[in-house]
């Protein structure tokens, strides 16, 4: 039975991905910063799903937090620290937390798990379309998502033959963050005429994890927004 670890799998896209692999009958470990939340969500999903507390913004705690994980076939890291942070009202604290989680935290998680990856393991790191389409207040988000692109290239070399790819979704219309909020007008101007969905993000994640020819790739899931 394959084992998928979803860091940031207690809500939103991460939970949707964890649910997908659980429905397939695989073994899944999902994480949240809060142990009780991770365990509660794991119980709600059911099957061979367990929950752990992992806080990427505290990289020094990651090795101990991941100690119960013995082997990994697929690793997905969706966890983020995201807040608007403009130059006019720049928060050093928020910037450090975001950069620490998505650069140092991602790296430390992969470093910790390296001896436990199966021979044909694969990794997907989540970035975001703000890397290519910045908006007011996105400077830190744009920068750390750009760092994710750099990480997948160097990790694919260092971890070979383990594959490492990045997924950069645009606004996900039916996600908890957006389904009850007005959506920016540019979303409806995409060639598909709508935002992407959680199911599409999960499908793209599965593709990156399982297609053995895809490596060190930035996959943009935006409904064609980049060309609109």
PDB file of C-alpha atoms in Angstrom:
ATOM      1  CA  UNK A   1       0.000   0.000   0.000  1.00  0.00           C
ATOM      2  CA  UNK A   2       1.517   3.310  -1.071  1.00  0.00           C
ATOM      3  CA  UNK A   3       1.922   6.094   1.479  1.00  0.00           C
ATOM      4  CA  UNK A   4       1.169   9.728   0.644  1.00  0.00           C
ATOM      5  CA  UNK A   5       2.214  12.486   3.042  1.00  0.00           C
ATOM      6  CA  UNK A   6       0.346  15.784   2.628  1.00  0.00           C
ATOM      7  CA  UNK A   7       1.922  18.578   4.654  1.00  0.00           C
ATOM      8  CA  UNK A   8      -0.851  21.129   5.017  1.00  0.00           C
ATOM      9  CA  UNK A   9      -3.497  18.473   4.407  1.00  0.00           C
ATOM     10  CA  UNK A  10      -6.029  19.441   7.068  1.00  0.00           C
ATOM     11  CA  UNK A  11      -7.940  21.992   4.995  1.00  0.00           C
ATOM     12  CA  UNK A  12      -8.563  23.390   1.515  1.00  0.00           C
ATOM     13  CA  UNK A  13      -6.553  21.952  -1.347  1.00  0.00           C
ATOM     14  CA  UNK A  14      -4.408  19.816   0.924  1.00  0.00           C
ATOM     15  CA  UNK A  15      -7.423  18.096   2.425  1.00  0.00           C
ATOM     16  CA  UNK A  16      -8.932  17.543  -1.030  1.00  0.00           C
ATOM     17  CA  UNK A  17      -5.710  15.827  -2.127  1.00  0.00           C
ATOM     18  CA  UNK A  18      -5.568  13.725   1.042  1.00  0.00           C
ATOM     19  CA  UNK A  19      -9.197  12.652   0.505  1.00  0.00           C
ATOM     20  CA  UNK A  20      -8.402  11.602  -3.064  1.00  0.00           C
ATOM     21  CA  UNK A  21      -5.618   9.239  -2.023  1.00  0.00           C
ATOM     22  CA  UNK A  22      -7.670   7.901   0.884  1.00  0.00           C
ATOM     23  CA  UNK A  23     -10.550   7.072  -1.481  1.00  0.00           C
ATOM     24  CA  UNK A  24      -8.108   5.151  -3.651  1.00  0.00           C
ATOM     25  CA  UNK A  25      -7.350   2.961  -0.646  1.00  0.00           C
ATOM     26  CA  UNK A  26      -3.852   4.261   0.002  1.00  0.00           C
ATOM     27  CA  UNK A  27      -2.247   5.095   3.304  1.00  0.00           C
ATOM     28  CA  UNK A  28      -2.263   8.844   3.979  1.00  0.00           C
ATOM     29  CA  UNK A  29      -0.663  11.065   6.588  1.00  0.00           C
ATOM     30  CA  UNK A  30      -1.903  14.648   6.712  1.00  0.00           C
ATOM     31  CA  UNK A  31      -0.580  17.476   8.812  1.00  0.00           C
ATOM     32  CA  UNK A  32      -1.724  20.667  10.449  1.00  0.00           C
ATOM     33  CA  UNK A  33       0.066  23.009  12.819  1.00  0.00           C
ATOM     34  CA  UNK A  34      -2.422  21.801  15.433  1.00  0.00           C
ATOM     35  CA  UNK A  35      -2.308  18.121  16.381  1.00  0.00           C
ATOM     36  CA  UNK A  36      -5.956  17.921  17.439  1.00  0.00           C
ATOM     37  CA  UNK A  37      -7.095  19.418  14.143  1.00  0.00           C
ATOM     38  CA  UNK A  38      -4.936  17.010  12.133  1.00  0.00           C
ATOM     39  CA  UNK A  39      -6.289  14.038  14.082  1.00  0.00           C
ATOM     40  CA  UNK A  40      -9.890  15.271  13.756  1.00  0.00           C
ATOM     41  CA  UNK A  41      -9.641  15.684   9.982  1.00  0.00           C
ATOM     42  CA  UNK A  42      -7.939  12.302   9.622  1.00  0.00           C
ATOM     43  CA  UNK A  43     -10.820  10.688  11.527  1.00  0.00           C
ATOM     44  CA  UNK A  44     -13.382  12.509   9.359  1.00  0.00           C
ATOM     45  CA  UNK A  45     -11.758  11.227   6.160  1.00  0.00           C
ATOM     46  CA  UNK A  46     -11.452   7.725   7.563  1.00  0.00           C
ATOM     47  CA  UNK A  47      -9.607   4.767   6.123  1.00  0.00           C
ATOM     48  CA  UNK A  48      -5.857   4.455   6.611  1.00  0.00           C
ATOM     49  CA  UNK A  49      -5.422   8.156   7.375  1.00  0.00           C
ATOM     50  CA  UNK A  50      -3.444   9.581  10.279  1.00  0.00           C
ATOM     51  CA  UNK A  51      -2.817  13.145  11.429  1.00  0.00           C
ATOM     52  CA  UNK A  52       0.358  14.818  12.668  1.00  0.00           C
ATOM     53  CA  UNK A  53       1.288  18.294  13.891  1.00  0.00           C
ATOM     54  CA  UNK A  54       3.931  19.944  11.682  1.00  0.00           C
ATOM     55  CA  UNK A  55       4.705  23.667  11.668  1.00  0.00           C
ATOM     56  CA  UNK A  56       6.835  24.677   8.674  1.00  0.00           C
ATOM     57  CA  UNK A  57       7.366  28.130  10.146  1.00  0.00           C
ATOM     58  CA  UNK A  58       9.377  26.429  12.916  1.00  0.00           C
ATOM     59  CA  UNK A  59      11.903  24.438  10.870  1.00  0.00           C
ATOM     60  CA  UNK A  60      13.843  23.387  13.943  1.00  0.00           C
ATOM     61  CA  UNK A  61      10.797  21.353  15.064  1.00  0.00           C
ATOM     62  CA  UNK A  62      10.214  19.502  11.780  1.00  0.00           C
ATOM     63  CA  UNK A  63      12.584  16.572  12.281  1.00  0.00           C
ATOM     64  CA  UNK A  64      10.953  15.568  15.546  1.00  0.00           C
ATOM     65  CA  UNK A  65       7.449  16.221  14.218  1.00  0.00           C
ATOM     66  CA  UNK A  66       8.000  13.874  11.265  1.00  0.00           C
ATOM     67  CA  UNK A  67       9.628  11.123  13.344  1.00  0.00           C
ATOM     68  CA  UNK A  68       6.510   8.870  13.143  1.00  0.00           C
ATOM     69  CA  UNK A  69       6.731   8.843   9.310  1.00  0.00           C
ATOM     70  CA  UNK A  70       8.809   5.828   8.281  1.00  0.00           C
ATOM     71  CA  UNK A  71       8.431   5.603   4.481  1.00  0.00           C
ATOM     72  CA  UNK A  72       7.040   7.962   1.842  1.00  0.00           C
ATOM     73  CA  UNK A  73       5.977   7.196  -1.746  1.00  0.00           C
ATOM     74  CA  UNK A  74       4.477  10.600  -2.482  1.00  0.00           C
ATOM     75  CA  UNK A  75       5.077  13.911  -0.715  1.00  0.00           C
ATOM     76  CA  UNK A  76       2.839  16.925  -1.286  1.00  0.00           C
ATOM     77  CA  UNK A  77       3.509  20.215   0.495  1.00  0.00           C
ATOM     78  CA  UNK A  78       0.668  22.715   0.240  1.00  0.00           C
ATOM     79  CA  UNK A  79       1.147  24.534   3.539  1.00  0.00           C
ATOM     80  CA  UNK A  80       1.575  28.307   3.261  1.00  0.00           C
ATOM     81  CA  UNK A  81       1.885  31.435   5.351  1.00  0.00           C
ATOM     82  CA  UNK A  82       0.170  34.021   3.198  1.00  0.00           C
ATOM     83  CA  UNK A  83      -0.895  37.569   3.975  1.00  0.00           C
ATOM     84  CA  UNK A  84      -0.969  40.809   1.995  1.00  0.00           C
ATOM     85  CA  UNK A  85       2.281  42.626   2.711  1.00  0.00           C
ATOM     86  CA  UNK A  86       2.802  45.772   0.679  1.00  0.00           C
ATOM     87  CA  UNK A  87       5.919  47.905   0.652  1.00  0.00           C
ATOM     88  CA  UNK A  88       3.886  50.804   2.039  1.00  0.00           C
ATOM     89  CA  UNK A  89       2.931  48.839   5.146  1.00  0.00           C
ATOM     90  CA  UNK A  90       5.657  46.220   5.205  1.00  0.00           C
ATOM     91  CA  UNK A  91       5.619  43.711   8.060  1.00  0.00           C
ATOM     92  CA  UNK A  92       9.013  42.132   8.687  1.00  0.00           C
ATOM     93  CA  UNK A  93       7.398  39.575  10.998  1.00  0.00           C
ATOM     94  CA  UNK A  94       4.894  38.423   8.357  1.00  0.00           C
ATOM     95  CA  UNK A  95       7.593  38.346   5.681  1.00  0.00           C
ATOM     96  CA  UNK A  96       9.932  36.246   7.808  1.00  0.00           C
ATOM     97  CA  UNK A  97       7.159  33.803   8.668  1.00  0.00           C
ATOM     98  CA  UNK A  98       6.150  33.388   5.023  1.00  0.00           C
ATOM     99  CA  UNK A  99       9.711  32.979   3.750  1.00  0.00           C
ATOM    100  CA  UNK A 100      10.699  30.660   6.580  1.00  0.00           C
ATOM    101  CA  UNK A 101       7.724  28.365   6.018  1.00  0.00           C
ATOM    102  CA  UNK A 102       7.867  28.160   2.246  1.00  0.00           C
ATOM    103  CA  UNK A 103      11.624  28.098   1.715  1.00  0.00           C
ATOM    104  CA  UNK A 104      13.390  26.833   4.843  1.00  0.00           C
ATOM    105  CA  UNK A 105      10.398  24.792   6.021  1.00  0.00           C
ATOM    106  CA  UNK A 106       9.892  23.092   2.642  1.00  0.00           C
ATOM    107  CA  UNK A 107      13.609  22.309   2.458  1.00  0.00           C
ATOM    108  CA  UNK A 108      13.847  20.975   5.990  1.00  0.00           C
ATOM    109  CA  UNK A 109      10.820  18.732   5.447  1.00  0.00           C
ATOM    110  CA  UNK A 110      12.389  17.242   2.318  1.00  0.00           C
ATOM    111  CA  UNK A 111      15.779  16.952   4.034  1.00  0.00           C
ATOM    112  CA  UNK A 112      14.245  15.141   6.998  1.00  0.00           C
ATOM    113  CA  UNK A 113      12.355  12.705   4.781  1.00  0.00           C
ATOM    114  CA  UNK A 114      15.142  11.993   2.280  1.00  0.00           C
ATOM    115  CA  UNK A 115      16.268   8.706   3.895  1.00  0.00           C
ATOM    116  CA  UNK A 116      12.631   7.565   4.000  1.00  0.00           C
ATOM    117  CA  UNK A 117      11.668   8.117   0.363  1.00  0.00           C
ATOM    118  CA  UNK A 118      10.833   4.983  -1.593  1.00  0.00           C
ATOM    119  CA  UNK A 119      13.095   4.342  -4.615  1.00  0.00           C
ATOM    120  CA  UNK A 120      10.446   5.679  -7.038  1.00  0.00           C
ATOM    121  CA  UNK A 121       9.137   8.414  -4.762  1.00  0.00           C
ATOM    122  CA  UNK A 122       7.877  11.746  -6.084  1.00  0.00           C
ATOM    123  CA  UNK A 123       7.372  15.205  -4.618  1.00  0.00           C
ATOM    124  CA  UNK A 124       5.050  18.097  -5.462  1.00  0.00           C
ATOM    125  CA  UNK A 125       5.657  21.508  -3.912  1.00  0.00           C
ATOM    126  CA  UNK A 126       2.908  24.118  -4.150  1.00  0.00           C
ATOM    127  CA  UNK A 127       3.763  27.613  -5.304  1.00  0.00           C
ATOM    128  CA  UNK A 128       1.192  29.936  -6.826  1.00  0.00           C
ATOM    129  CA  UNK A 129       0.461  32.022  -9.901  1.00  0.00           C
ATOM    130  CA  UNK A 130       1.484  35.199  -8.072  1.00  0.00           C
ATOM    131  CA  UNK A 131       4.986  34.135  -9.088  1.00  0.00           C
ATOM    132  CA  UNK A 132       4.162  35.280 -12.631  1.00  0.00           C
ATOM    133  CA  UNK A 133       1.168  37.549 -12.016  1.00  0.00           C
ATOM    134  CA  UNK A 134       1.987  39.840  -9.061  1.00  0.00           C
ATOM    135  CA  UNK A 135      -0.691  42.067  -7.575  1.00  0.00           C
ATOM    136  CA  UNK A 136      -0.607  44.915  -5.025  1.00  0.00           C
ATOM    137  CA  UNK A 137       0.584  43.474  -1.735  1.00  0.00           C
ATOM    138  CA  UNK A 138       1.949  40.262  -3.271  1.00  0.00           C
ATOM    139  CA  UNK A 139       5.671  41.091  -3.136  1.00  0.00           C
ATOM    140  CA  UNK A 140       6.514  38.507  -0.468  1.00  0.00           C
ATOM    141  CA  UNK A 141       4.120  35.896  -1.867  1.00  0.00           C
ATOM    142  CA  UNK A 142       5.533  36.427  -5.353  1.00  0.00           C
ATOM    143  CA  UNK A 143       9.094  36.098  -4.073  1.00  0.00           C
ATOM    144  CA  UNK A 144       8.561  32.891  -2.094  1.00  0.00           C
ATOM    145  CA  UNK A 145       6.612  31.286  -4.931  1.00  0.00           C
ATOM    146  CA  UNK A 146       9.547  32.112  -7.185  1.00  0.00           C
ATOM    147  CA  UNK A 147      11.776  30.367  -4.662  1.00  0.00           C
ATOM    148  CA  UNK A 148       9.666  27.217  -5.020  1.00  0.00           C
ATOM    149  CA  UNK A 149      10.559  27.122  -8.721  1.00  0.00           C
ATOM    150  CA  UNK A 150      14.237  27.305  -7.848  1.00  0.00           C
ATOM    151  CA  UNK A 151      13.841  24.588  -5.221  1.00  0.00           C
ATOM    152  CA  UNK A 152      12.343  22.027  -7.586  1.00  0.00           C
ATOM    153  CA  UNK A 153      15.226  22.396 -10.017  1.00  0.00           C
ATOM    154  CA  UNK A 154      17.976  21.920  -7.471  1.00  0.00           C
ATOM    155  CA  UNK A 155      16.115  19.220  -5.532  1.00  0.00           C
ATOM    156  CA  UNK A 156      15.479  17.233  -8.716  1.00  0.00           C
ATOM    157  CA  UNK A 157      19.257  17.139  -9.209  1.00  0.00           C
ATOM    158  CA  UNK A 158      20.157  16.407  -5.587  1.00  0.00           C
ATOM    159  CA  UNK A 159      17.485  13.751  -5.071  1.00  0.00           C
ATOM    160  CA  UNK A 160      17.695  11.987  -8.446  1.00  0.00           C
ATOM    161  CA  UNK A 161      16.084   9.654  -9.395  1.00  0.00           C
ATOM    162  CA  UNK A 162      13.330  10.933  -7.083  1.00  0.00           C
ATOM    163  CA  UNK A 163      11.209  13.386  -9.090  1.00  0.00           C
ATOM    164  CA  UNK A 164      10.380  16.861  -7.823  1.00  0.00           C
ATOM    165  CA  UNK A 165       7.856  19.209  -9.444  1.00  0.00           C
ATOM    166  CA  UNK A 166       5.991  22.408  -8.592  1.00  0.00           C
ATOM    167  CA  UNK A 167       2.318  23.224  -9.058  1.00  0.00           C
ATOM    168  CA  UNK A 168       1.278  26.870  -9.357  1.00  0.00           C
ATOM    169  CA  UNK A 169      -2.527  27.226  -9.231  1.00  0.00           C
ATOM    170  CA  UNK A 170      -4.349  30.457  -9.894  1.00  0.00           C
ATOM    171  CA  UNK A 171      -7.422  31.399  -7.862  1.00  0.00           C
ATOM    172  CA  UNK A 172      -9.361  28.201  -7.072  1.00  0.00           C
ATOM    173  CA  UNK A 173     -13.015  29.153  -7.317  1.00  0.00           C
ATOM    174  CA  UNK A 174     -14.581  26.466  -5.132  1.00  0.00           C
ATOM    175  CA  UNK A 175     -11.890  26.464  -2.454  1.00  0.00           C
ATOM    176  CA  UNK A 176     -12.856  27.498   1.089  1.00  0.00           C
ATOM    177  CA  UNK A 177     -10.890  30.711   0.601  1.00  0.00           C
ATOM    178  CA  UNK A 178     -12.856  31.831  -2.467  1.00  0.00           C
ATOM    179  CA  UNK A 179     -16.190  30.034  -2.822  1.00  0.00           C
ATOM    180  CA  UNK A 180     -18.135  32.614  -0.786  1.00  0.00           C
ATOM    181  CA  UNK A 181     -16.227  35.696  -1.976  1.00  0.00           C
ATOM    182  CA  UNK A 182     -16.539  37.860  -5.088  1.00  0.00           C
ATOM    183  CA  UNK A 183     -13.958  36.747  -7.617  1.00  0.00           C
ATOM    184  CA  UNK A 184     -11.703  39.179  -9.496  1.00  0.00           C
ATOM    185  CA  UNK A 185     -12.986  40.077 -12.974  1.00  0.00           C
ATOM    186  CA  UNK A 186      -9.886  38.751 -14.740  1.00  0.00           C
ATOM    187  CA  UNK A 187     -10.894  35.204 -13.752  1.00  0.00           C
ATOM    188  CA  UNK A 188     -13.874  35.217 -16.124  1.00  0.00           C
ATOM    189  CA  UNK A 189     -11.642  36.524 -18.915  1.00  0.00           C
ATOM    190  CA  UNK A 190      -9.609  33.340 -19.000  1.00  0.00           C
ATOM    191  CA  UNK A 191     -10.062  31.188 -22.125  1.00  0.00           C
ATOM    192  CA  UNK A 192     -12.087  28.666 -20.080  1.00  0.00           C
ATOM    193  CA  UNK A 193     -14.280  31.480 -18.725  1.00  0.00           C
ATOM    194  CA  UNK A 194     -14.082  30.433 -15.080  1.00  0.00           C
ATOM    195  CA  UNK A 195     -11.633  29.804 -12.254  1.00  0.00           C
ATOM    196  CA  UNK A 196     -10.014  26.416 -11.852  1.00  0.00           C
ATOM    197  CA  UNK A 197     -11.510  23.954  -9.369  1.00  0.00           C
ATOM    198  CA  UNK A 198     -10.209  21.936  -6.448  1.00  0.00           C
ATOM    199  CA  UNK A 199     -10.791  18.737  -8.421  1.00  0.00           C
ATOM    200  CA  UNK A 200      -8.618  20.086 -11.230  1.00  0.00           C
ATOM    201  CA  UNK A 201      -5.849  21.007  -8.793  1.00  0.00           C
ATOM    202  CA  UNK A 202      -5.976  17.518  -7.273  1.00  0.00           C
ATOM    203  CA  UNK A 203      -5.910  15.922 -10.728  1.00  0.00           C
ATOM    204  CA  UNK A 204      -2.858  18.008 -11.664  1.00  0.00           C
ATOM    205  CA  UNK A 205      -1.141  16.982  -8.422  1.00  0.00           C
ATOM    206  CA  UNK A 206      -1.781  13.307  -9.135  1.00  0.00           C
ATOM    207  CA  UNK A 207      -0.398  13.733 -12.659  1.00  0.00           C
ATOM    208  CA  UNK A 208       2.827  15.272 -11.362  1.00  0.00           C
ATOM    209  CA  UNK A 209       3.206  12.562  -8.737  1.00  0.00           C
ATOM    210  CA  UNK A 210       2.584   9.626 -11.062  1.00  0.00           C
ATOM    211  CA  UNK A 211       3.850  10.534 -14.523  1.00  0.00           C
ATOM    212  CA  UNK A 212       7.376   9.173 -14.402  1.00  0.00           C
ATOM    213  CA  UNK A 213       8.597  11.369 -17.252  1.00  0.00           C
ATOM    214  CA  UNK A 214       7.784  14.674 -15.559  1.00  0.00           C
ATOM    215  CA  UNK A 215      10.582  16.154 -13.484  1.00  0.00           C
ATOM    216  CA  UNK A 216      11.783  19.636 -12.405  1.00  0.00           C
ATOM    217  CA  UNK A 217       8.676  21.180 -13.985  1.00  0.00           C
ATOM    218  CA  UNK A 218       6.648  24.279 -13.065  1.00  0.00           C
ATOM    219  CA  UNK A 219       3.037  23.442 -13.932  1.00  0.00           C
ATOM    220  CA  UNK A 220       0.733  26.460 -14.134  1.00  0.00           C
ATOM    221  CA  UNK A 221      -2.928  25.633 -13.538  1.00  0.00           C
ATOM    222  CA  UNK A 222      -4.706  28.832 -14.478  1.00  0.00           C
ATOM    223  CA  UNK A 223      -7.313  28.117 -17.148  1.00  0.00           C
ATOM    224  CA  UNK A 224      -5.171  30.043 -19.626  1.00  0.00           C
ATOM    225  CA  UNK A 225      -4.925  33.224 -17.533  1.00  0.00           C
ATOM    226  CA  UNK A 226      -1.277  33.612 -18.542  1.00  0.00           C
ATOM    227  CA  UNK A 227      -2.284  34.211 -22.166  1.00  0.00           C
ATOM    228  CA  UNK A 228      -5.414  36.275 -21.541  1.00  0.00           C
TER     229      UNK A 228
END
